[in-house]
Short mmCIF file of C-alpha atoms in Angstrom, two decimals:
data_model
loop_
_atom_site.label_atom_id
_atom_site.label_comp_id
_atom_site.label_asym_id
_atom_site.label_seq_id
_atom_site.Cartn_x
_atom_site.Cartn_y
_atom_site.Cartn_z
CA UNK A 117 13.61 0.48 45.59
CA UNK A 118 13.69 -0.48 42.32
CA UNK A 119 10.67 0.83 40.22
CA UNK A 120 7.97 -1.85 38.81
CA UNK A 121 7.58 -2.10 35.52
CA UNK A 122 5.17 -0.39 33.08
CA UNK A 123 3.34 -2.26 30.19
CA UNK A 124 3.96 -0.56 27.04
CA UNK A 125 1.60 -1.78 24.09
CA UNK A 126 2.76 -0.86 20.33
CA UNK A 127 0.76 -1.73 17.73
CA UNK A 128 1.80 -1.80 13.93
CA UNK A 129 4.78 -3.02 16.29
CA UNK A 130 6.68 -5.03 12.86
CA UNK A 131 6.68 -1.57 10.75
CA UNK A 132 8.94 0.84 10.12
CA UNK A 133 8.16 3.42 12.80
CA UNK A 134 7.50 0.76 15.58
CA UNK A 135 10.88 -1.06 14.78
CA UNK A 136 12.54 2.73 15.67
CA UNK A 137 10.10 2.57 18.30
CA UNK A 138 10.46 -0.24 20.26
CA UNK A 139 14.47 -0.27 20.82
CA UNK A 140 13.88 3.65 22.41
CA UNK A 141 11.36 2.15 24.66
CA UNK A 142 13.66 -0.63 25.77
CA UNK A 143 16.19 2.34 26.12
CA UNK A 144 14.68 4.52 28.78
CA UNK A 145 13.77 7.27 25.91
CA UNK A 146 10.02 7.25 26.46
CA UNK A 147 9.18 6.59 30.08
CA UNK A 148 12.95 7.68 32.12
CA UNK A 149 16.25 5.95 32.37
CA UNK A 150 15.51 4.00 35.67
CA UNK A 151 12.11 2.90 34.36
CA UNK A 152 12.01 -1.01 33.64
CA UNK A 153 8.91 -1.85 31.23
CA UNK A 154 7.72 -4.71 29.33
CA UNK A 155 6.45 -4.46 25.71
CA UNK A 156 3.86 -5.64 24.26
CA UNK A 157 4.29 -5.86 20.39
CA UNK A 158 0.96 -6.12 18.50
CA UNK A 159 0.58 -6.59 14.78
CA UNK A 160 -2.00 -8.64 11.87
CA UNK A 161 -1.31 -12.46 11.43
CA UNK A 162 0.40 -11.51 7.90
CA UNK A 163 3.27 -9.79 9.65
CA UNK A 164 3.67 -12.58 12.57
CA UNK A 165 7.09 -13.86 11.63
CA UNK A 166 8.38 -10.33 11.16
CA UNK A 167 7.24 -9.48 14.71
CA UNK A 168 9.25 -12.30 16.03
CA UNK A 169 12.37 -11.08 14.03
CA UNK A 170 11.48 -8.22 16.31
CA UNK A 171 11.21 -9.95 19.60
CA UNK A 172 14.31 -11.56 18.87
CA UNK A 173 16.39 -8.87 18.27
CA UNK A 174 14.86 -7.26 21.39
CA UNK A 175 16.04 -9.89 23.19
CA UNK A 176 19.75 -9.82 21.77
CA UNK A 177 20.09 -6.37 22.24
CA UNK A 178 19.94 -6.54 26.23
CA UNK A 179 18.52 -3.88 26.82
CA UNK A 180 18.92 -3.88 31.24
CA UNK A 181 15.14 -2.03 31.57
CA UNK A 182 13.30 -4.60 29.05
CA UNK A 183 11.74 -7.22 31.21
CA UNK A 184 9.63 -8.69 29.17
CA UNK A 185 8.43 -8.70 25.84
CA UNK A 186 4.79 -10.01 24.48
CA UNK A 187 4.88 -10.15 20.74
CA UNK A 188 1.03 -11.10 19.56
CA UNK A 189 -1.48 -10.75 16.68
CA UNK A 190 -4.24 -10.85 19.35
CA UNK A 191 -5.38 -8.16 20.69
CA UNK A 192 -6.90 -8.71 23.91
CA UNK A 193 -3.59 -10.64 24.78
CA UNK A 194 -1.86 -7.14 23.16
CA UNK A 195 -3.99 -5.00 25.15
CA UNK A 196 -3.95 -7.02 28.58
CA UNK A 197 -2.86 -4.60 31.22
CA UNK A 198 -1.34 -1.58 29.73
CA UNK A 199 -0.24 1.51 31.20
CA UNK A 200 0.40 3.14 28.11
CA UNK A 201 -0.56 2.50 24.53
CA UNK A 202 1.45 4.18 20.96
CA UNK A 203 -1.30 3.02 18.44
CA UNK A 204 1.01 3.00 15.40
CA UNK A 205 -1.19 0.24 13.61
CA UNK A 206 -2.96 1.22 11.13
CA UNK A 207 -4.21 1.10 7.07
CA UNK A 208 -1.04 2.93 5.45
CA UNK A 209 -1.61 6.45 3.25
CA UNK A 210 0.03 5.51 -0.10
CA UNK A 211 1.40 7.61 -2.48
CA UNK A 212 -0.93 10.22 -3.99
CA UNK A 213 -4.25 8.40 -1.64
CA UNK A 214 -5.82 11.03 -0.30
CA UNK A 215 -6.42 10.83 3.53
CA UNK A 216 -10.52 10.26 2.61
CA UNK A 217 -9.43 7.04 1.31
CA UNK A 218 -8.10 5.24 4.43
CA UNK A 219 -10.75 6.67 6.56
CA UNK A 220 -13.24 3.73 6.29
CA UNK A 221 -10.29 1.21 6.94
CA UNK A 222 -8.77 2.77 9.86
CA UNK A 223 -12.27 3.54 11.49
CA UNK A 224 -13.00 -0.38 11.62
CA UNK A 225 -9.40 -0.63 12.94
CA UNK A 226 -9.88 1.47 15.52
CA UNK A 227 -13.06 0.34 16.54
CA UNK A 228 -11.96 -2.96 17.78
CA UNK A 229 -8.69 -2.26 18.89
CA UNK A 230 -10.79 0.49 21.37
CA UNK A 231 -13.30 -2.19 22.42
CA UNK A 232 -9.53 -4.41 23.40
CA UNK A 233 -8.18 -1.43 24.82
CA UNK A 234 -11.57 -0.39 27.01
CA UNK A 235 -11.71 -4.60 28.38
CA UNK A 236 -8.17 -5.28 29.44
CA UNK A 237 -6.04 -2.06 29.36
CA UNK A 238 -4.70 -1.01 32.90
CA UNK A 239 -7.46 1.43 34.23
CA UNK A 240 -5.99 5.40 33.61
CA UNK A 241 -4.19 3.54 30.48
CA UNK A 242 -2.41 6.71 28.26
CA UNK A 243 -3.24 6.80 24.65
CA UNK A 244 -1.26 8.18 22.08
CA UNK A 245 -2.61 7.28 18.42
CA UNK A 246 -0.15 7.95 15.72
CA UNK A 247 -1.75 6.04 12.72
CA UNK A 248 -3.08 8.88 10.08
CA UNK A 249 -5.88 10.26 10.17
CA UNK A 250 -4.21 10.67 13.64
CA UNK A 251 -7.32 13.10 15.05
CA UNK A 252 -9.65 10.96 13.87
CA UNK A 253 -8.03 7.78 14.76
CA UNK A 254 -8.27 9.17 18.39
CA UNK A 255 -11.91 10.24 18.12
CA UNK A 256 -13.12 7.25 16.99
CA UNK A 257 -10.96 5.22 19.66
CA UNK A 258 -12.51 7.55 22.51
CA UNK A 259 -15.98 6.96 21.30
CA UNK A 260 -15.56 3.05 21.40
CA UNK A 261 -13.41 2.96 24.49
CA UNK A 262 -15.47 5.42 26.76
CA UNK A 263 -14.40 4.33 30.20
CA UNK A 264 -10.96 5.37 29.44
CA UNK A 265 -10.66 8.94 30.54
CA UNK A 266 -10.91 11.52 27.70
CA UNK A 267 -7.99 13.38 29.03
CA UNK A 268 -6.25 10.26 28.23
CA UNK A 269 -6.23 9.93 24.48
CA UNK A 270 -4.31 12.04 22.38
CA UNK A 271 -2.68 12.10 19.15
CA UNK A 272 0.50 13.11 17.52
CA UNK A 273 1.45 16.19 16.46
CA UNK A 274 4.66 16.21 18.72
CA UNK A 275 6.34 15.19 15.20
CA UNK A 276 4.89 18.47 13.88
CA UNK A 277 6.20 20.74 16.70
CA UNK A 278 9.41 18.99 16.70
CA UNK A 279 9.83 19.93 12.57
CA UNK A 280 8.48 23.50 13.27
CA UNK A 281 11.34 23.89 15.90
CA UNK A 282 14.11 22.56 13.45
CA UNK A 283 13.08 24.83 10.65
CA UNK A 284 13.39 27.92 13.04
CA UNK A 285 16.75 26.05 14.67
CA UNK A 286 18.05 25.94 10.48
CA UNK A 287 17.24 28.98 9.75
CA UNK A 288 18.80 31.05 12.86
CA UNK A 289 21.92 28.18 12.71
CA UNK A 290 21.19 27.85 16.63
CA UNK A 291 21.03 24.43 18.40
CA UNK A 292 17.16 23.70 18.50
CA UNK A 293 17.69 23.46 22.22
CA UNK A 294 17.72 26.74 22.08
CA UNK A 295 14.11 27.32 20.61
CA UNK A 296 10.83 26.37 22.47
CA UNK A 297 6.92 27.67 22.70
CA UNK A 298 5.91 26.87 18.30
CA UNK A 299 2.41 25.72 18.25
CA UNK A 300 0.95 23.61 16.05
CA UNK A 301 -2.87 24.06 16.05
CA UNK A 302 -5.58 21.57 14.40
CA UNK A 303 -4.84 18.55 12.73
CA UNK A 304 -1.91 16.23 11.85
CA UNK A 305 -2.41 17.20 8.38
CA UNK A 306 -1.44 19.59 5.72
CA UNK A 307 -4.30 22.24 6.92
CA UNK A 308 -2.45 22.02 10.43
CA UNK A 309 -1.36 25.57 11.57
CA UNK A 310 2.30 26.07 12.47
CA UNK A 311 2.42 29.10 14.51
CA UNK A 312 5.70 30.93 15.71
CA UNK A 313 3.60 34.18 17.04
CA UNK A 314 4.79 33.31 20.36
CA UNK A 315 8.00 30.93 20.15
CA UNK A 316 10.84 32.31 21.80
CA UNK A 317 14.99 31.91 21.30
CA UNK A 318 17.72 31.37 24.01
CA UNK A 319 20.41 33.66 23.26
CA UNK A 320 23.18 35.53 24.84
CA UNK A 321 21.20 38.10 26.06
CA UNK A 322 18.04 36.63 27.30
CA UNK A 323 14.68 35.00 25.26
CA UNK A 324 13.98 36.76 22.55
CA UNK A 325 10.89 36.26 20.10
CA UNK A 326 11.37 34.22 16.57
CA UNK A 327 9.84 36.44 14.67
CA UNK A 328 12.39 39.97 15.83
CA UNK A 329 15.41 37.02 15.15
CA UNK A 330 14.14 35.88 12.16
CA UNK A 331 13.27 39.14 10.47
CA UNK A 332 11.49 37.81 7.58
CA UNK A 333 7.94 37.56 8.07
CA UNK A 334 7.53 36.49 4.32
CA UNK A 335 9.17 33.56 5.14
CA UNK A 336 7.22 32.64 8.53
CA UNK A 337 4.26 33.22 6.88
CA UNK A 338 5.09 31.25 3.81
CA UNK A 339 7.55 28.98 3.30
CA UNK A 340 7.91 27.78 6.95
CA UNK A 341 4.65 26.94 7.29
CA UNK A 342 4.22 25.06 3.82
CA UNK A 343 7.64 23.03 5.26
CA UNK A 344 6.47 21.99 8.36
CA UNK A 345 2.48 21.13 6.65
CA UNK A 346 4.21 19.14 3.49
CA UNK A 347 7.43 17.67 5.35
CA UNK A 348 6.07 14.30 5.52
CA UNK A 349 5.18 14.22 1.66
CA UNK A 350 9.05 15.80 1.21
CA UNK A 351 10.12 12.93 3.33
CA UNK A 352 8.10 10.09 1.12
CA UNK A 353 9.35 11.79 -1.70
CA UNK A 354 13.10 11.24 -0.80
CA UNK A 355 12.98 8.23 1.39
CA UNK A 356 10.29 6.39 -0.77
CA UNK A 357 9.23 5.36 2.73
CA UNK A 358 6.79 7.54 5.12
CA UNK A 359 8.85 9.33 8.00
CA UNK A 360 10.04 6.36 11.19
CA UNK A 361 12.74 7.32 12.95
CA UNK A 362 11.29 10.92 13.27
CA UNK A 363 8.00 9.39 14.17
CA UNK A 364 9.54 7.05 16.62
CA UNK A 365 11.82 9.84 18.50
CA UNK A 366 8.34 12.40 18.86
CA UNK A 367 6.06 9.60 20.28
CA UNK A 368 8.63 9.12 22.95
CA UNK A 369 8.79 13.07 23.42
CA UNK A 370 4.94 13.36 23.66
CA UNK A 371 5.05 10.22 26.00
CA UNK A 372 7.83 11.35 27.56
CA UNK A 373 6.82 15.09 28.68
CA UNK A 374 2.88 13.46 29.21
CA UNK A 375 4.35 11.78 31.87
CA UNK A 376 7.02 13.17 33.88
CA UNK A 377 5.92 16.69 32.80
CA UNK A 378 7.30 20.01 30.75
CA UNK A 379 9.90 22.17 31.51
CA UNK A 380 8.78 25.26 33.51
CA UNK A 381 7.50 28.00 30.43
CA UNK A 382 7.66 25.31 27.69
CA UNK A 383 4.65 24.18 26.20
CA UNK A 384 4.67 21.48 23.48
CA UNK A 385 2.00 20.86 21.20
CA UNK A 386 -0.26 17.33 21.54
CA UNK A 387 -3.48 16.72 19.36
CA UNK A 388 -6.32 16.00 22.75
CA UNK A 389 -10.16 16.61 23.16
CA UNK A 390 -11.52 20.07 22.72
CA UNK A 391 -12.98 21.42 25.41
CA UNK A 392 -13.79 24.88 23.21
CA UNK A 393 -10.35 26.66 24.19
CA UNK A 394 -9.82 29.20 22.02
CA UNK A 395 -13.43 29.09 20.23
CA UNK A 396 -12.39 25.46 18.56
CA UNK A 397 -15.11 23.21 18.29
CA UNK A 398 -15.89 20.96 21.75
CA UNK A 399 -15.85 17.36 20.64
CA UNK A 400 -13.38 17.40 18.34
CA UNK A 401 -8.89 15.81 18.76
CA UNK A 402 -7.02 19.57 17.61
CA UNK A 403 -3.85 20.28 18.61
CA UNK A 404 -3.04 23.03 21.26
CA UNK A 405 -0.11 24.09 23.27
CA UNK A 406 -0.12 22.18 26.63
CA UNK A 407 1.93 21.95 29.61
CA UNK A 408 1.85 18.26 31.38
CA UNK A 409 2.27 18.18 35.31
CA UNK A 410 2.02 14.90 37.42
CA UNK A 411 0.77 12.76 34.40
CA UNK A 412 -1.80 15.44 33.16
CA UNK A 413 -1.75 17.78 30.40
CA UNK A 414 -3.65 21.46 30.67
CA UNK A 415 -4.14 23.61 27.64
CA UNK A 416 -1.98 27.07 27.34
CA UNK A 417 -4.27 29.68 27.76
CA UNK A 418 -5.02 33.32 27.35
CA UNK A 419 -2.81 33.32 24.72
CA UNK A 420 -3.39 36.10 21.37
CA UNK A 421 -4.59 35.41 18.74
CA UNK A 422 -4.23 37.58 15.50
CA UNK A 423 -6.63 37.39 12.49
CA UNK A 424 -4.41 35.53 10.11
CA UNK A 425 -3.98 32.97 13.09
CA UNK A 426 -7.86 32.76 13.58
CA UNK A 427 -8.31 31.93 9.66
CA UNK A 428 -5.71 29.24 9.56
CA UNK A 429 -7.26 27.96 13.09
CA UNK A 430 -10.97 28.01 11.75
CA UNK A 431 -9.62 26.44 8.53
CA UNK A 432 -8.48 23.93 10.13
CA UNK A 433 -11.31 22.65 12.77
CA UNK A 434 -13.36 22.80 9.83
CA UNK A 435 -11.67 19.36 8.22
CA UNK A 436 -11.12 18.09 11.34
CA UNK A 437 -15.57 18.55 11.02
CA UNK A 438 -15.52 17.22 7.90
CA UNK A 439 -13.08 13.95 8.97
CA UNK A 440 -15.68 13.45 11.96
CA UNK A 441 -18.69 13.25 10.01
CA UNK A 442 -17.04 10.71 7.17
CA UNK A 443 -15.79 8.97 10.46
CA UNK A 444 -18.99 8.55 11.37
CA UNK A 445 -20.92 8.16 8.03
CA UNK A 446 -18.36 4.90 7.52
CA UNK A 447 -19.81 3.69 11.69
CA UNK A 448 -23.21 3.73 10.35
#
């Protein structure tokens, strides 16, 4: 029997990460090879025409599991029964802005597209917001949109993870296959914590820990983790265009795991509601390991936790704090 098909919503669909976006989709990246879906492609009235250059190419490619493709600037017809939703849309960090400065426009943006997403999404509807201040983003969304479950937003920091594992991948010149378990704690943003404390390496003789391969803690506690926290500004830098096709491929991953579900002992790292693991503020979107089984994540626990680690951890919740309450000072 041939499966039905699931409603995928992308929003900021026209842009560069949701043009890298939309074509894995259509692919079978995101969702499984014998998955059909249809997309719906949402995006503001000045960037109509562009979405249709989308649709249309959608359409030429022919892709066999794209049945059908909604390409809108309204949201309710955007949002109209959705199974999953990559919130890409969003008021873009420029060059040198600091991530203060978008706050006020992204909370209003996320405000309504929550109140589209809470009337005519699919009921159990996924969430994954990507748009920066990702954390926040998802906060606000939850707090507008609260009969979606909170288990089921999240935000990205899949793309985070997914840099920490190449950097470990360069330096040991082994295929990043190879490397699993980094963590990225807090928030998608340059306080975020990359931790390799308990990552581990395939090799010829069994798993072995990153740090006894890598045998320069200077370097793990330096320069790797200043990579992995100012790799997007590297990648602006050089590309003179924020990071897409990176963006693009970890959505699907973080998508991809959410819903048919980890490998057994691999966790992954996905920004989702506190609950107070690991003494981090309750009521707050921070990044933990996870492991996803049957469509539901669970945070890694019992893990240890050294005193650097609890600094950078703390450090971190506390702008996550500090983006809530300027969240919420721009609601009122």
């Amino acid at each position: 029997m041939a499966k039905e098909p699931v409603r995928v919503l992308v929003t900021g669909a026209a842009g560069q990460i949701g043009y890298a976006l939309v074509p894995m989709i259509a692919r079978g990246i995101m969702l499984g090879a014998d998955q059909p879906v249809i997309l719906h492609m949402l995006d503001i009235p000045p960037a109509a025409e562009a979405l249709n250059g989308v649709k249309m190419e959608l359409i030429d490619a022919a892709f066999p599991l794209l049945k059908g493709v909604v390409a809108t600037t309204d949201a309710v017809e955007g949002c109209t029964g959705v199974n999953v939703a990559v919130m890409v849309g969003g008021f873009p960090r420029k060059e040198g802005m600091e991530r203060k400065d978008v706050m006020s426009k992204n909370v209003s943006i996320y405000k309504s597209q929550a109140a589209a997403l809470e009337k005519h999404a699919a009921p159990n509807c996924k969430v994954l917001v990507v748009a920066n201040p990702a954390n926040t983003n998802a906060l606000i969304l939850k707090e507008f949109a609260p009969s979606i479950p909170e288990k089921n937003i999240t935000c990205l920091t899949r793309l985070d993870h997914n840099r920490a594992l190449g950097q470990v991948s360069e330096r040991l010149s082994v295929p990043v296959s190879d490397v699993k378990n980094v963590i990225i704690w807090g928030n998608h943003s340059s306080t975020q914590y990359p931790d390799v404390n308990h990552a581990k390496v395939q090799t010829s003789s069994g798993e072995k820990p990153v740090r006894e391969l890598v045998k320069d803690d200077e370097w793990l506690n330096g320069e790797f983790i200043s990579t992995v926290q100012q790799r997007g500004a590297a990648i602006i830098k050089a590309r003179k265009l924020s990071s897409a096709l990176s963006a693009a491929s970890s959505a699907c991953d973080h998508i991809r795991d959410w819903v048919l579900g980890t490998p057994e002992g691999t966790f992954v790292s996905m920004g989702v509601y506190s609950d107070g693991s690991y003494n981090v503020p309750s009521g707050l979107i921070y990044s933990f390991p996870v492991t996803c089984r049957n469509g539901e994540w669970s945070i890694v626990q019992g893990l240890p936790i050294d005193e650097v680690s609890r600094k950078k951890m703390d450090l971190t919740a506390e702008e996550l704090k500090e983006e809530k309450d300027l969240a919420y000072s721009c609601l009122s």
